[in-house]
Coordinates of C-alpha atoms in Angstrom, one line a residue:
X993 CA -0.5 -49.4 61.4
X994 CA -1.3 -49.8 57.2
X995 CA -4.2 -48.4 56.8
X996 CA -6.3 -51.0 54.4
X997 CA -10.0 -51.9 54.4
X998 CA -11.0 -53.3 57.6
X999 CA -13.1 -56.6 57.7
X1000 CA -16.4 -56.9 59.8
X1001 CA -15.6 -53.6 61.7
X1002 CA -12.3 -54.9 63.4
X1003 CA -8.8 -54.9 61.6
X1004 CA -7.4 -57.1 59.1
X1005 CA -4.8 -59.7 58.8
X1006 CA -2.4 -57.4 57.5
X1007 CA -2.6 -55.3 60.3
X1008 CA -2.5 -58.0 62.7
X1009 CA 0.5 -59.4 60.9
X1010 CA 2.3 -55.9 61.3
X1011 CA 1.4 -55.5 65.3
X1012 CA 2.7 -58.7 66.1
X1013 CA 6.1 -57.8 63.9
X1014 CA 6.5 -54.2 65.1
X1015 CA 6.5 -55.8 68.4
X1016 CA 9.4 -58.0 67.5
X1017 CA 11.9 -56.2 70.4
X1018 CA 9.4 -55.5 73.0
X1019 CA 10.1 -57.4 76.1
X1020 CA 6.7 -58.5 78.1
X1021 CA 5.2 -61.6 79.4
X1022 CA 1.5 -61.9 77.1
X1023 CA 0.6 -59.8 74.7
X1024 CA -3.0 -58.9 74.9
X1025 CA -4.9 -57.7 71.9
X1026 CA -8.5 -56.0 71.7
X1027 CA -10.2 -54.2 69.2
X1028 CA -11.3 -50.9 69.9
X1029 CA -15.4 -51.8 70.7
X1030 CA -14.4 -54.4 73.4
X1031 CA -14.9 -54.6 77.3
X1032 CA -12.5 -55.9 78.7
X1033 CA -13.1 -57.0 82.9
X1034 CA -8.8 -57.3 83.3
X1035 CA -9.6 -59.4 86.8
X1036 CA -10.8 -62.5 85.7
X1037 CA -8.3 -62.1 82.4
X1038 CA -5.4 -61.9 84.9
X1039 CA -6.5 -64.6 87.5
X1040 CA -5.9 -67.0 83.6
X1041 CA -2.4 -65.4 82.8
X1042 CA -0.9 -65.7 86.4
X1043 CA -2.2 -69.1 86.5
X1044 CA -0.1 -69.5 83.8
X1045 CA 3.2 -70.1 85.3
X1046 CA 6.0 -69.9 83.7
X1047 CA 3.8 -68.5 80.5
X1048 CA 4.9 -70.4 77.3
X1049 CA 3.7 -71.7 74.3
X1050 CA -0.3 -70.1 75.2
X1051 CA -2.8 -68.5 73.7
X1052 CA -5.7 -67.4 75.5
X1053 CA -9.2 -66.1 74.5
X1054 CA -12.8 -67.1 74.2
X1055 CA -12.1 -70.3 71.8
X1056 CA -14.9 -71.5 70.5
X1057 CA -16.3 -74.3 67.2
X1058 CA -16.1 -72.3 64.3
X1059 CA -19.6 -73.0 62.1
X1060 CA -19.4 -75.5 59.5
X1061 CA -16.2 -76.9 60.6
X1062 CA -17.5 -79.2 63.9
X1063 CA -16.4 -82.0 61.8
X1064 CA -12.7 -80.7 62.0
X1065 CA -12.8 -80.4 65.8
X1066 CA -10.4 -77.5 65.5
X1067 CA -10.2 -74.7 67.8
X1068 CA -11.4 -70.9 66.3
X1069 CA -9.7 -67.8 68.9
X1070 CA -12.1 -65.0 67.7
X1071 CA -9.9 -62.1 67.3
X1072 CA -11.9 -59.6 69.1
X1073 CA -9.5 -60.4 72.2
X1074 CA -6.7 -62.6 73.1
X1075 CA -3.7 -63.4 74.9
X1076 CA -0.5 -64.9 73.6
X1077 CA 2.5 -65.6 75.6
X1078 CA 5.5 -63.9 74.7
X1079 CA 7.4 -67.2 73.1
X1080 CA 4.4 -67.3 70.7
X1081 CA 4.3 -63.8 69.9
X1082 CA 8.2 -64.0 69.3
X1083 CA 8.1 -67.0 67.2
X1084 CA 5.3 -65.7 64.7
X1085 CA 7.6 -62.5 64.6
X1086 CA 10.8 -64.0 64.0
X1087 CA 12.1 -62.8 60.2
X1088 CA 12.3 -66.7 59.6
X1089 CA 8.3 -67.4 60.1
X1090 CA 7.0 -63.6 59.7
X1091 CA 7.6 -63.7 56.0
X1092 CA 5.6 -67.0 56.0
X1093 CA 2.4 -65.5 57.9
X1094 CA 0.0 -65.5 55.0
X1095 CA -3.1 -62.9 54.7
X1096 CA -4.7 -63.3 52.3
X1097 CA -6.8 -65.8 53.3
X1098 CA -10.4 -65.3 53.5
X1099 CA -10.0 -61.4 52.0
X1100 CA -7.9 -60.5 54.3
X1101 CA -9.8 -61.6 57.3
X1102 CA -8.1 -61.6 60.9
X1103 CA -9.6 -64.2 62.2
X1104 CA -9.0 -66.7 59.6
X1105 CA -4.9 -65.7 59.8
X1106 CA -5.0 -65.9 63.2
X1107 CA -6.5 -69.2 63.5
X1108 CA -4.3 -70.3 60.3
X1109 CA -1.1 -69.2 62.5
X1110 CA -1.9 -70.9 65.3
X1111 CA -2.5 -74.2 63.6
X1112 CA 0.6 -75.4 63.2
X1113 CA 1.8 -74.4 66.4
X1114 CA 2.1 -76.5 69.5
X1115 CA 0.6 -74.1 72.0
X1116 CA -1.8 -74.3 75.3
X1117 CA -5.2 -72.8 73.9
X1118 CA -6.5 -71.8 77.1
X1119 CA -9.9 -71.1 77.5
X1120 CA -10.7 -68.0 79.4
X1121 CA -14.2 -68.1 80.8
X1122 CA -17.3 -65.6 80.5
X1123 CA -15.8 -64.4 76.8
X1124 CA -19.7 -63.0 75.1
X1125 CA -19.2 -62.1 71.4
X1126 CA -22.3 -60.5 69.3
X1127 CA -24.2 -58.5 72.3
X1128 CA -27.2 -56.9 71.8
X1129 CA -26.4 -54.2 73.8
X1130 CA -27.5 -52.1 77.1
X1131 CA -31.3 -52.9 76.3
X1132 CA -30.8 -56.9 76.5
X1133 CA -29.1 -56.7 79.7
X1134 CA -25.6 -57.5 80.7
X1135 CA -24.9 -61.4 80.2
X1136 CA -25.4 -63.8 83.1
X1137 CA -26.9 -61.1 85.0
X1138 CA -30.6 -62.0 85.4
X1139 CA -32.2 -63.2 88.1
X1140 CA -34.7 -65.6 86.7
X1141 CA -32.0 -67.7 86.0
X1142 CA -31.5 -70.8 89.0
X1143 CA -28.1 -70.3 90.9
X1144 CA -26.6 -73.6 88.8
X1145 CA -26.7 -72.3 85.5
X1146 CA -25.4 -68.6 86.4
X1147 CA -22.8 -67.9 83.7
X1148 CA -19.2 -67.5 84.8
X1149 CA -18.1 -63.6 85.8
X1150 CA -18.3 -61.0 82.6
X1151 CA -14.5 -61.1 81.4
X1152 CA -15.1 -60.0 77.8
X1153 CA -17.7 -58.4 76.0
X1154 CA -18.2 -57.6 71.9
X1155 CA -19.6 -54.7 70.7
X1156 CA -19.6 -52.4 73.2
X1157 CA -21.0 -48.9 72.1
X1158 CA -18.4 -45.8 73.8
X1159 CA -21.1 -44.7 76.3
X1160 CA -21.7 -48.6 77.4
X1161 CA -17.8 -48.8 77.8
X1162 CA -17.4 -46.0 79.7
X1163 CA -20.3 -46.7 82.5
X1164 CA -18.4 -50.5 82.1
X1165 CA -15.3 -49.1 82.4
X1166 CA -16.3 -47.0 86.0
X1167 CA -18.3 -49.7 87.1
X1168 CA -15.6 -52.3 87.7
X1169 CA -13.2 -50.1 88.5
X1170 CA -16.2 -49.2 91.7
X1171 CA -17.8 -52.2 92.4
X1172 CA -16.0 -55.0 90.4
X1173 CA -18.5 -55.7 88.1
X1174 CA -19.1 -54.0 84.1
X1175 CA -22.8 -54.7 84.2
X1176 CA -23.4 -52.6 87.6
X1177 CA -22.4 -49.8 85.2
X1178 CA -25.6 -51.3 83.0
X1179 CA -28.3 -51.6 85.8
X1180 CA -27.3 -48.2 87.0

């Protein structure tokens, strides 16, 4: 991938734009797409893809009101993880709408080409559940896992968690591969 000033510890639009290019031949159903400090629980992201049957014209992720632009009611898929369905990956790789992907726009920010892509398009934005950017880390506990909480407001199972230190996603990683949860690998 060009290597170019990343933005905000994640990668940029440019190399966004080239990952979902170089993939241009690649036959699969969704591509997924993580940056390198996310935990990703894969059962709850896969119970959203299968559900998503035949897969077109999707993206999934944690979308979310982007602050300061309520008033626009527009949809923001933070780029720290998200699914797109292979139609949409092929049409924003296709030479005819490729060379049109701008990123320049907010220096070179992924998020804001991403979101700028997917405009336009007439996709699904499917919302996958228990997506928690901007943790604190081991020390402030694994989200939705406390048990002051009453049983009606429990947050839905861990799917995605951002940052993730390399120890954290290791004992993460084990953890739901063993018992089927990440945060067991947190109140170990």
């Amino acid at each position: 991938m060009p290597q170019q000033g990343e933005t905000k510890g994640g990668f940029t639009a440019s190399q966004l734009k080239f990952a979902v290019t170089f993939l241009r031949d690649f036959h699969f159903r969704w591509l997924l797409v993580a940056e390198q400090d996310v935990f990703v629980h894969l059962e709850p992201v896969l119970s959203v893809l299968v559900a998503q049957e035949p897969p077109m014209r999707s993206a999934v992720g944690g979308w979310r009101t982007k602050a300061g632009m309520a008033s626009l009611q527009s949809p923001w898929l933070p780029p720290q993880f998200f699914a797109l369905s292979h139609d949409t990956k092929h049409l924003l790789a296709s030479p005819r709408v490729a060379r049109w992907l701008r990123t320049d726009l907010e220096n070179g920010d992924a998020a804001a080409a991403l979101n700028a892509w997917l405009a336009l398009l007439d996709v699904q934005r499917l919302e996958l559940q228990g997506v928690h950017l901007g943790w604190g880390g081991a020390a402030v506990g694994c989200p939705g896992k406390s048990s002051s909480v009453p049983q009606s407001m429990v947050l839905p199972p861990l799917a995605v968690l951002h940052p993730v230190a390399p120890g954290e996603l290791l004992l993460m990683s084990e953890a739901a591969a063993v018992h089927g949860s990440g945060c067991e690998g947190l109140n170990a």
